[in-house]
Coordinates of C-alpha atoms in Angstrom, one line a residue:
Chain A
M1293 CA 30.1 -30.4 -22.0
N1294 CA 32.0 -32.4 -19.7
A1295 CA 35.8 -32.6 -19.5
H1296 CA 37.8 -35.4 -17.9
N1297 CA 40.7 -34.8 -15.6
P1298 CA 42.8 -38.0 -16.0
G1299 CA 45.3 -36.9 -13.1
S1300 CA 42.7 -36.9 -10.5
P1301 CA 39.7 -39.6 -11.0
L1302 CA 37.9 -38.6 -8.0
T1303 CA 37.8 -35.1 -8.8
P1304 CA 34.6 -34.0 -10.7
S1305 CA 34.9 -32.3 -14.1
A1306 CA 35.5 -28.4 -13.8
T1307 CA 33.3 -27.9 -16.7
D1308 CA 29.4 -28.5 -16.5
S1309 CA 26.5 -28.1 -18.7
L1310 CA 24.0 -25.7 -17.5
A1311 CA 20.8 -24.4 -18.6
I1312 CA 21.2 -20.5 -18.8
S1313 CA 18.6 -18.1 -18.5
L1314 CA 18.3 -14.8 -20.7
R1315 CA 16.2 -11.7 -19.8
A1316 CA 13.9 -10.7 -22.7
F1317 CA 11.1 -8.1 -23.3
V1318 CA 8.1 -9.5 -24.3
T1319 CA 4.7 -7.9 -25.1
D1320 CA 1.1 -9.1 -25.2
P1321 CA -0.4 -8.1 -28.6
Q1322 CA -3.9 -8.4 -27.1
A1323 CA -3.1 -6.3 -24.0
K1324 CA -5.1 -3.2 -23.7
P1325 CA -3.2 0.1 -23.2
R1326 CA -2.8 1.0 -19.5
G1327 CA -3.0 4.6 -18.6
P1328 CA -0.6 6.2 -15.8
N1329 CA -1.2 4.4 -12.6
N1330 CA -1.4 7.3 -10.1
W1331 CA -3.9 5.3 -7.9
T1332 CA -3.4 5.7 -4.2
P1333 CA -5.6 3.8 -1.9
P1334 CA -8.1 6.0 0.0
R1335 CA -6.8 7.0 3.4
P1336 CA -8.3 4.6 6.0
S1337 CA -10.3 6.2 9.0
Q1338 CA -8.7 6.9 12.5
W1339 CA -10.0 3.5 13.5
T1340 CA -7.5 0.7 14.0
L1341 CA -8.0 -3.2 14.8
V1342 CA -4.8 -4.8 16.3
F1343 CA -5.1 -8.4 16.6
D1344 CA -3.0 -11.7 17.2
T1345 CA -3.9 -15.4 17.3
E1346 CA -2.5 -18.1 19.4
T1347 CA -2.4 -21.5 17.7
M1348 CA -1.9 -25.2 18.3
T1349 CA 1.9 -26.3 18.4
D1350 CA 1.1 -29.6 16.0
P1351 CA 1.7 -29.0 12.2
S1352 CA -2.1 -28.1 11.7
Q1353 CA -1.2 -24.7 13.8
R1354 CA -5.0 -24.5 14.3
L1355 CA -6.4 -21.3 15.9
R1356 CA -6.9 -21.8 19.8
F1357 CA -7.8 -18.1 20.9
G1358 CA -6.7 -14.6 19.9
C1359 CA -6.9 -11.1 21.4
Y1360 CA -7.6 -7.7 19.9
Q1361 CA -7.7 -4.1 20.5
L1362 CA -10.2 -1.7 18.8
R1363 CA -8.8 1.8 18.7
K1364 CA -9.8 5.4 17.5
G1365 CA -6.8 7.2 17.0
E1366 CA -4.6 6.4 19.9
A1367 CA -7.6 5.7 22.4
L1368 CA -8.4 2.3 23.3
N1369 CA -12.1 1.6 22.6
E1370 CA -12.4 -2.0 23.4
T1371 CA -10.1 -5.0 24.1
G1372 CA -11.2 -8.7 23.6
L1373 CA -10.6 -12.4 23.5
F1374 CA -11.8 -14.7 20.8
F1375 CA -11.5 -18.5 20.7
D1376 CA -12.2 -21.4 18.7
P1377 CA -14.8 -23.6 20.8
D1378 CA -13.7 -26.8 19.2
A1379 CA -9.9 -26.2 19.9
L1380 CA -10.4 -25.4 23.7
S1381 CA -11.6 -27.7 26.4
E1382 CA -14.5 -26.6 28.4
D1383 CA -12.3 -25.9 31.3
E1384 CA -10.2 -23.8 29.0
Q1385 CA -13.2 -22.0 27.9
G1386 CA -14.1 -21.4 31.4
T1387 CA -10.5 -19.9 32.2
L1388 CA -10.8 -17.7 29.1
V1389 CA -14.3 -16.3 29.8
A1390 CA -13.2 -15.8 33.6
F1391 CA -10.1 -13.9 32.4
A1392 CA -12.1 -11.7 30.1
A1393 CA -14.6 -11.0 32.6
T1394 CA -11.9 -10.1 35.4
H1395 CA -10.3 -7.6 32.9
D1396 CA -13.4 -6.2 31.4
F1397 CA -12.6 -7.5 28.1
K1398 CA -15.1 -8.7 25.3
C1399 CA -15.2 -12.4 24.8
M1400 CA -16.7 -14.3 21.9
T1401 CA -16.2 -17.3 19.5
H1402 CA -13.8 -16.6 16.4
T1403 CA -16.8 -16.7 13.9
A1404 CA -18.6 -13.9 16.1
F1405 CA -15.2 -11.8 16.0
N1406 CA -15.1 -12.3 12.3
E1407 CA -18.6 -10.9 11.8
D1408 CA -18.8 -8.4 14.8
V1409 CA -15.4 -7.1 14.9
F1410 CA -13.5 -7.8 11.5
F1411 CA -16.4 -6.9 9.4
R1412 CA -18.8 -4.9 11.3
R1413 CA -16.0 -2.7 12.9
A1414 CA -12.9 -3.0 11.0
Y1415 CA -14.3 -3.4 7.5
E1416 CA -17.2 -1.0 8.0
L1417 CA -15.5 1.7 9.9
R1418 CA -12.7 1.5 7.2
A1419 CA -10.0 0.7 10.1
T1420 CA -6.4 -0.2 9.5
I1421 CA -6.1 -3.9 10.3
I1422 CA -2.8 -4.4 12.2
G1423 CA -0.8 -7.4 13.1
F1424 CA 2.7 -9.1 13.3
N1425 CA 2.8 -11.5 10.3
L1426 CA -0.7 -10.6 9.4
P1427 CA -0.9 -13.2 6.7
F1428 CA -0.7 -16.1 9.3
D1429 CA -3.3 -14.6 11.5
I1430 CA -5.8 -13.9 8.8
S1431 CA -5.2 -17.5 7.6
R1432 CA -6.1 -18.9 11.3
L1433 CA -9.4 -16.8 11.3
A1434 CA -10.4 -18.0 7.8
L1435 CA -13.3 -20.4 7.4
G1436 CA -12.2 -21.6 4.1
W1437 CA -10.0 -20.8 1.0
V1438 CA -9.7 -20.8 -2.7
P1439 CA -6.8 -19.8 -4.9
A1440 CA -7.1 -16.0 -5.6
R1441 CA -7.8 -14.9 -9.2
G1442 CA -7.0 -11.9 -11.2
S1443 CA -4.0 -9.6 -10.0
M1444 CA -3.9 -11.6 -7.0
R1445 CA -3.5 -15.0 -8.9
G1446 CA -0.9 -17.3 -7.0
G1447 CA -2.3 -16.1 -3.7
F1448 CA -5.0 -17.3 -1.3
S1449 CA -8.5 -16.0 -1.2
F1450 CA -9.8 -16.4 2.4
K1451 CA -13.6 -16.8 3.5
M1452 CA -14.2 -15.0 6.5
S1453 CA -17.9 -15.1 6.9
E1454 CA -20.7 -17.5 6.4
K1455 CA -22.6 -14.2 5.0
W1456 CA -22.2 -14.7 1.2
W1457 CA -22.2 -10.7 0.6
R1458 CA -19.2 -10.3 2.9
P1459 CA -15.8 -9.8 1.1
R1460 CA -13.1 -12.2 1.0
V1461 CA -9.6 -11.4 2.0
Q1462 CA -7.0 -12.1 -0.6
V1463 CA -3.4 -12.6 0.3
K1464 CA -0.6 -13.0 -2.0
H1465 CA 3.1 -13.5 -0.7
L1466 CA 5.9 -11.4 -2.5
S1467 CA 8.5 -12.9 -0.3
G1468 CA 9.2 -14.0 3.2
R1469 CA 8.7 -10.7 4.6
A1470 CA 5.9 -9.1 2.4
A1471 CA 2.6 -10.0 1.1
F1472 CA -0.4 -8.1 -0.6
I1473 CA -3.3 -8.3 1.3
Q1474 CA -6.8 -6.9 0.4
F1475 CA -10.5 -7.1 0.6
T1476 CA -12.3 -8.6 -2.7
S1477 CA -14.8 -6.5 -4.2
P1478 CA -18.2 -6.8 -2.4
T1479 CA -21.2 -8.2 -4.0
K1480 CA -24.1 -5.8 -4.8
R1481 CA -25.6 -6.3 -1.2
N1482 CA -22.7 -4.3 0.1
D1483 CA -23.1 -1.5 -2.3
N1484 CA -24.9 1.7 -1.3
P1485 CA -28.2 1.9 -3.3
R1486 CA -27.4 5.5 -3.9
D1487 CA -24.0 4.9 -5.3
R1488 CA -25.5 1.8 -7.3
R1489 CA -28.3 4.1 -9.0
E1490 CA -25.7 6.7 -9.7
G1491 CA -23.4 4.1 -11.4
R1492 CA -20.8 4.9 -8.9
R1493 CA -19.0 1.6 -7.6
I1494 CA -16.5 2.1 -4.5
V1495 CA -14.5 -0.6 -3.9
R1496 CA -13.0 -0.9 -0.4
R1497 CA -9.9 -2.6 -0.5
G1498 CA -9.1 -2.2 3.2
S1499 CA -5.8 -1.0 4.7
F1500 CA -3.7 -3.8 6.0
I1501 CA -0.5 -3.2 7.9
D1502 CA 1.6 -6.0 8.6
V1503 CA 4.3 -4.8 11.3
K1504 CA 6.9 -7.4 10.4
T1505 CA 6.6 -6.1 6.8
I1506 CA 6.9 -2.5 7.7
A1507 CA 9.5 -3.0 10.1
A1508 CA 11.8 -4.7 7.7
A1509 CA 11.3 -2.2 4.8
L1510 CA 12.0 0.8 7.3
L1511 CA 14.7 -0.8 9.4
S1512 CA 16.2 -3.2 6.6
R1513 CA 16.3 -6.1 9.0
S1514 CA 14.0 -9.1 9.6
F1515 CA 12.8 -9.0 13.2
S1516 CA 10.7 -11.2 15.4
L1517 CA 8.2 -9.3 17.7
D1518 CA 10.4 -9.7 20.6
G1519 CA 13.4 -8.3 18.7
L1520 CA 11.5 -5.5 17.2
A1521 CA 10.2 -4.3 20.5
Q1522 CA 13.7 -4.5 21.9
H1523 CA 15.2 -2.5 18.9
L1524 CA 12.4 0.2 19.1
K1525 CA 12.6 0.3 23.0
T1526 CA 8.8 0.2 23.3
K1527 CA 7.2 0.9 26.6
T1528 CA 5.7 -2.7 26.7
Q1529 CA 8.0 -5.5 25.9
K1530 CA 7.0 -8.9 24.8
A1531 CA 6.5 -11.3 27.6
K1532 CA 8.3 -14.7 28.0
T1533 CA 6.3 -17.9 28.1
E1534 CA 7.0 -21.6 27.9
E1535 CA 3.2 -22.5 27.6
H1536 CA 2.5 -22.5 23.9
G1537 CA 0.4 -25.5 23.3
G1538 CA -0.3 -26.2 27.0
V1539 CA -3.3 -26.0 28.9
L1540 CA -4.7 -22.5 28.9
S1541 CA -3.9 -20.4 32.2
D1542 CA -4.3 -16.7 33.1
R1543 CA -0.5 -16.2 32.5
Y1544 CA -0.6 -17.3 29.1
L1545 CA -3.6 -15.3 28.3
S1546 CA -1.8 -12.2 29.7
Y1547 CA 1.1 -13.0 27.5
A1548 CA -1.3 -13.0 24.4
V1549 CA -2.9 -9.9 25.6
T1550 CA 0.6 -8.1 26.0
D1551 CA 1.6 -9.3 22.3
V1552 CA -1.2 -7.3 20.9
Q1553 CA -0.1 -4.1 23.0
V1554 CA 3.6 -4.7 21.9
T1555 CA 2.3 -4.9 18.2
W1556 CA 0.4 -1.5 18.7
E1557 CA 3.4 0.2 20.2
C1558 CA 5.8 -1.0 17.6
H1559 CA 3.4 0.1 14.7
L1560 CA 3.1 3.5 16.6
D1561 CA 6.9 3.9 16.5
L1562 CA 7.2 2.7 13.0
S1563 CA 4.3 5.2 11.9
E1564 CA 6.4 8.1 13.3
R1565 CA 9.4 6.7 11.6
F1566 CA 7.5 6.6 8.2
G1567 CA 6.0 10.0 8.6
K1568 CA 9.5 11.3 9.0
H1569 CA 10.1 10.4 5.4
D1570 CA 7.5 12.9 4.4
V1571 CA 6.3 10.7 1.3
G1572 CA 2.6 11.9 1.7
L1573 CA 1.5 10.6 -1.6
T1574 CA 2.3 7.0 -0.4
R1575 CA 0.2 5.3 2.4
M1576 CA 2.2 3.2 4.9
S1577 CA 0.1 0.2 3.9
Q1578 CA 1.7 0.5 0.6
I1579 CA 5.2 0.1 1.8
L1580 CA 6.1 -3.7 1.4
S1581 CA 9.9 -3.5 1.1
E1582 CA 13.0 -0.9 0.9
A1583 CA 12.2 -0.6 -2.7
S1584 CA 8.5 0.5 -2.2
L1585 CA 10.2 3.3 0.0
G1586 CA 12.4 4.2 -3.0
K1587 CA 9.4 4.2 -5.2
A1588 CA 7.5 6.4 -2.9
Y1589 CA 10.4 9.0 -3.0
L1590 CA 10.5 9.0 -6.6
R1591 CA 6.8 9.6 -6.7
Q1592 CA 7.0 12.3 -4.2
M1593 CA 9.7 14.0 -6.2
G1594 CA 7.4 14.1 -9.4
V1595 CA 9.6 11.5 -11.3
R1596 CA 7.3 9.7 -13.6
P1597 CA 8.1 6.2 -14.9
W1598 CA 10.2 6.3 -18.2
R1599 CA 7.9 4.2 -20.2
E1600 CA 4.9 6.3 -19.3
L1601 CA 6.8 9.2 -20.8
Q1602 CA 8.1 7.5 -23.8
P1603 CA 5.6 4.6 -24.5
D1604 CA 6.8 4.4 -28.3
F1605 CA 10.4 3.4 -27.3
P1606 CA 11.2 0.3 -29.7
N1607 CA 10.6 -3.1 -28.2
A1608 CA 13.7 -4.4 -29.7
V1609 CA 16.0 -1.9 -28.2
L1610 CA 14.0 -2.5 -24.8
G1611 CA 14.8 -6.1 -25.3
A1612 CA 18.7 -5.6 -25.9
I1613 CA 18.6 -3.5 -22.8
M1614 CA 17.0 -6.1 -20.8
G1615 CA 19.2 -8.9 -22.3
S1616 CA 22.4 -6.8 -21.0
Y1617 CA 20.9 -6.7 -17.2
F1618 CA 22.6 -8.8 -14.6
G1619 CA 21.1 -7.7 -11.3
G1620 CA 22.8 -10.1 -8.6
R1621 CA 26.2 -11.3 -9.5
A1622 CA 28.3 -13.9 -7.7
E1623 CA 31.7 -14.8 -8.7
V1624 CA 33.8 -18.0 -7.9
H1625 CA 37.1 -18.2 -9.5
L1626 CA 38.4 -21.5 -7.9
R1627 CA 35.8 -24.1 -7.9
R1628 CA 35.9 -27.5 -6.3
E1629 CA 38.9 -27.1 -4.4
V1630 CA 39.2 -27.1 -0.7
R1631 CA 40.6 -23.7 0.2
Q1632 CA 40.3 -21.1 2.9
V1633 CA 37.7 -18.4 1.5
L1634 CA 36.9 -14.9 2.5
Y1635 CA 33.2 -14.0 1.9
C1636 CA 33.1 -10.6 0.2
D1637 CA 29.8 -8.9 -0.5
F1638 CA 28.6 -5.2 -1.3
L1639 CA 26.0 -3.2 0.5
S1640 CA 23.6 -1.0 -1.3
M1641 CA 25.2 -1.8 -4.7
Y1642 CA 22.4 -0.3 -6.9
P1643 CA 22.5 3.2 -5.6
T1644 CA 26.2 3.1 -5.5
V1645 CA 26.4 2.0 -9.3
C1646 CA 23.6 4.4 -10.2
T1647 CA 25.6 7.2 -8.6
L1648 CA 29.1 6.3 -9.9
M1649 CA 28.0 5.8 -13.3
G1650 CA 26.0 8.9 -13.5
L1651 CA 22.7 6.9 -14.3
W1652 CA 20.3 9.3 -12.6
Q1653 CA 20.1 11.0 -15.7
F1654 CA 18.1 8.1 -17.2
V1655 CA 15.8 8.2 -14.3
I1656 CA 14.8 11.6 -14.8
A1657 CA 15.0 11.6 -18.5
K1658 CA 11.9 12.8 -20.5
E1659 CA 12.8 11.0 -23.6
I1660 CA 15.9 8.6 -24.5
R1661 CA 17.4 8.9 -27.6
W1662 CA 19.8 6.0 -29.3
R1663 CA 22.1 6.0 -32.2
D1664 CA 24.9 3.5 -33.3
A1665 CA 27.9 4.1 -31.7
T1666 CA 30.0 1.4 -33.0
E1667 CA 33.1 3.6 -33.9
E1668 CA 33.0 5.3 -30.4
A1669 CA 32.9 2.0 -28.6
T1670 CA 35.7 0.4 -30.9
S1671 CA 37.8 3.4 -30.2
F1672 CA 37.2 3.4 -26.6
L1673 CA 38.0 -0.2 -26.1
N1674 CA 41.2 0.2 -28.2
E1675 CA 42.4 3.1 -25.9
V1676 CA 41.0 2.3 -22.6
T1677 CA 43.7 0.7 -20.0
L1678 CA 43.0 -1.2 -16.7
D1679 CA 44.2 1.9 -14.8
D1680 CA 41.6 4.0 -16.8
L1681 CA 38.8 1.3 -15.6
R1682 CA 39.8 2.1 -12.0
K1683 CA 39.1 5.7 -12.3
P1684 CA 35.5 7.0 -11.4
T1685 CA 35.9 9.5 -14.3
T1686 CA 35.9 6.5 -16.9
W1687 CA 32.5 4.9 -15.5
P1688 CA 30.0 7.3 -16.9
H1689 CA 31.3 6.5 -20.3
L1690 CA 30.4 2.9 -19.8
T1691 CA 26.5 3.6 -20.5
T1692 CA 26.6 1.9 -23.9
L1693 CA 25.1 -1.2 -25.1
V1694 CA 27.4 -3.6 -27.1
Q1695 CA 27.2 -6.9 -28.5
I1696 CA 30.3 -9.1 -28.0
A1697 CA 31.5 -12.4 -29.7
P1698 CA 33.1 -14.1 -26.5
E1699 CA 36.4 -15.8 -27.3
D1700 CA 37.7 -17.9 -24.2
D1701 CA 36.2 -14.9 -22.3
I1702 CA 34.1 -15.3 -18.8
V1703 CA 31.1 -13.4 -19.2
P1704 CA 28.2 -13.2 -16.6
I1705 CA 25.3 -15.7 -17.2
R1706 CA 22.1 -16.5 -15.1
A1707 CA 21.7 -20.0 -14.2
H1708 CA 20.6 -22.2 -11.3
Y1709 CA 24.0 -23.5 -9.5
G1710 CA 24.1 -26.3 -7.0
Chain B
V229 CA -19.0 1.4 20.7
D230 CA -22.5 0.4 21.3
E231 CA -24.8 -0.6 18.4
K232 CA -26.3 2.7 17.8
Q233 CA -22.9 4.5 17.6
L234 CA -21.5 1.8 15.5
K235 CA -24.2 2.3 12.9
R236 CA -23.8 5.9 12.9
E237 CA -20.0 5.9 12.7
A238 CA -20.2 3.1 9.6
R239 CA -22.6 5.8 7.9
L240 CA -20.3 8.6 8.5
Q241 CA -17.4 6.6 7.2
R242 CA -19.3 5.7 3.8
M243 CA -20.1 9.5 3.5
H244 CA -16.4 10.2 3.9
E245 CA -15.4 7.6 1.5
R246 CA -17.9 8.6 -1.3
L247 CA -16.6 12.2 -1.0
G248 CA -12.9 10.8 -0.9
V249 CA -11.5 13.4 1.3
D250 CA -10.6 13.4 5.1
H251 CA -11.8 16.7 5.9
P252 CA -14.5 17.8 3.6
R253 CA -16.2 21.2 3.6
C254 CA -18.4 23.2 1.2
I255 CA -16.3 25.3 -1.0
E256 CA -19.2 28.2 -0.8
C257 CA -20.0 28.3 2.9
G258 CA -17.4 26.3 4.6
L259 CA -19.8 24.0 6.4
E260 CA -17.9 20.9 7.5
D261 CA -20.7 18.4 8.6
V262 CA -20.1 15.5 6.2
R263 CA -23.9 14.4 6.4
C264 CA -24.8 17.8 4.5
L265 CA -22.2 17.5 2.0
E266 CA -22.2 16.3 -1.6
A267 CA -20.0 16.1 -4.8
H268 CA -20.8 18.2 -7.5
H269 CA -20.0 17.5 -11.2
I270 CA -18.7 20.6 -12.2
A271 CA -19.5 20.1 -16.0
G272 CA -22.5 17.9 -15.3
N273 CA -22.3 14.1 -14.8
K274 CA -22.8 13.5 -18.6
F275 CA -19.7 15.5 -19.5
D276 CA -17.0 15.1 -17.0
D277 CA -16.1 13.0 -13.9
A278 CA -14.4 16.0 -12.1
T279 CA -16.3 16.9 -8.9
M280 CA -16.2 19.5 -6.1
I281 CA -17.7 19.3 -2.6
F282 CA -20.6 21.6 -1.8
C283 CA -23.4 21.5 0.9
R284 CA -26.7 20.2 -0.5
N285 CA -27.9 23.8 -0.7
H286 CA -25.4 25.1 -3.1
H287 CA -25.0 21.9 -4.8
R288 CA -29.1 22.2 -5.5
I289 CA -28.3 25.9 -6.7
L290 CA -25.5 24.7 -9.0
S291 CA -27.1 21.7 -10.4
D292 CA -30.2 24.1 -11.1
D293 CA -27.8 26.5 -12.9
Q294 CA -26.8 23.4 -15.2
K295 CA -30.3 22.9 -16.3
D296 CA -30.1 26.1 -18.4
H297 CA -26.8 24.4 -20.1
P298 CA -27.4 23.3 -23.7
P299 CA -28.3 19.6 -23.8
L300 CA -26.0 16.8 -25.1
I301 CA -25.6 17.0 -28.9
G302 CA -25.1 13.4 -29.6
S303 CA -24.9 10.1 -27.8
E304 CA -21.6 10.9 -26.5
P305 CA -19.8 14.0 -25.7
T306 CA -16.9 15.3 -27.9
L307 CA -13.8 16.7 -26.4
H308 CA -14.7 20.3 -27.4
E309 CA -18.2 19.8 -25.8
R310 CA -16.8 18.5 -22.5
A311 CA -14.5 21.5 -22.4
G312 CA -17.6 23.8 -23.0
H313 CA -19.6 22.3 -20.4
F314 CA -16.8 22.4 -18.0
L315 CA -16.2 26.2 -18.7
K316 CA -19.9 26.7 -18.3
G317 CA -19.8 24.8 -14.8
L318 CA -16.7 26.8 -13.9
A319 CA -18.7 30.0 -14.7
D320 CA -21.8 29.1 -12.4
L321 CA -19.2 28.3 -9.7
F322 CA -17.6 31.8 -10.1
T323 CA -20.8 33.7 -10.2
L324 CA -21.5 32.0 -6.8
L325 CA -18.2 32.7 -5.6
V326 CA -18.4 36.4 -6.8
A327 CA -21.6 37.0 -4.8
K328 CA -20.0 35.4 -1.5
L329 CA -16.9 37.7 -2.1
H330 CA -19.1 40.8 -2.4
E331 CA -20.9 39.5 0.8
Y332 CA -17.5 38.8 2.6
G333 CA -16.2 42.3 1.5
D334 CA -19.5 44.1 2.6
E335 CA -19.3 42.5 6.0
L336 CA -15.4 43.3 6.2
I337 CA -16.2 47.1 5.4
A338 CA -19.2 47.1 7.9
F339 CA -16.8 45.6 10.7
A340 CA -14.1 48.4 9.8
K341 CA -17.0 51.0 10.2
R342 CA -18.0 49.6 13.5
E343 CA -14.5 49.8 14.6
A344 CA -13.9 53.3 13.6
A345 CA -17.1 54.4 15.3
S346 CA -16.1 52.8 18.5
S347 CA -12.5 54.3 18.3
T348 CA -14.4 57.7 17.9
V349 CA -16.6 57.3 20.9
G350 CA -13.7 56.7 23.3
G351 CA -11.9 59.4 21.8
D352 CA -7.9 59.8 22.1
R353 CA -6.5 59.9 25.4

């Protein structure tokens, strides 16, 4: 709908036609019933592989070389360098090999790294694989990719080895900060013969920790590696360099080696912080955001998902609940006028509303019952005043679903603006 | 890690993975070497998936005891049949444990006797 403002021909109309979105609740009648999901990934071994890659600065961002540390517990087992022979000149390869020899590092091509370190050490020793912005580094090592399938649909499935029986690595981005990363189920070649004979199938999904993700979840901020190291005051700080994309030098190689050490130290510090949360039923590799941490607390407290406790709750009522839910809310009362504005936002709105409205009872409820409360709601609306609505004692009484017929009212909607 | 250590470590990791715990030990004798440990199906693997960890010797004893349990009635066990076999499996386990408790009890009493004898030899001063 468009309205014309005759007084100001250059001013666009103040009313727009917008496609709005409504929340709903739909079920798949063919879906198999799902039992409670209490699955916790198996604990990884003491081994860890920390690695980082350096790439070209052109749009291809092709791998040039990388550095890794293999550790058992906190003890450094080996350090090494790997490189793409097609991306480095012979002179640069010579520099890299000489640097590795000087520092007693292992040195190999990136395909050898994938086979001997990524699979034969990290995968087979059930190591935790650590990196900063890990999806990017994994994609640099990949020999190919296809779209991922199943639960990882929408993500990438990276081929990391020419050996057909090796599992692929699937990466599915959830946000700019977090991604699911896992090994695919191995082919039979990788199964233990005894497990196969006894009908036992152990799928090793791996334990991947992106330090960037865990830092954002635990510290509620996005960090660069440099910023994180400064924030955590790690012993080793990230080195400075202007040599990205330039001819490979010892100084640049030292910079890359330091990056891996800084990533490890940040991981150690964040592990300690995660340990203080005391949520032993959840692995650190499962933490992808602040919300994951919240879920970990609920799990530790023994709070079971309500749908698991009351699976026969009517879908129609659930649909009404979903339809009334507006998570993010933005209001602009004066539009298309040049005015001085004040940006106003709230922090931690969900937990605040949950506490002030007494919604915790719904989180820990074994069962939710419902009834028609039209008379109560009508009577409440007839009596309530604006002053009452400013009193915290009124807010717990607002946990009622009502259907309204708008009459020149402003009601929240979900739509794409701008 | 050299090639030999790597293969050995990979084998050990697979064993830990199969048992599903970080620090496995035999419930009966306390043996902690993962190479000698196995998962025992308490009710028998036809009846229930629940397992407990035992050393190979004790696993063999318990599995042999299970051979005296009644065979599967139909093609798939019913809930009652599963529960019955589970209880019989637990009874076998408790039988082993009772013997072990007697053994530990006797050892403690023998130890106490030796303590008493040594204090008598020394006399009160």
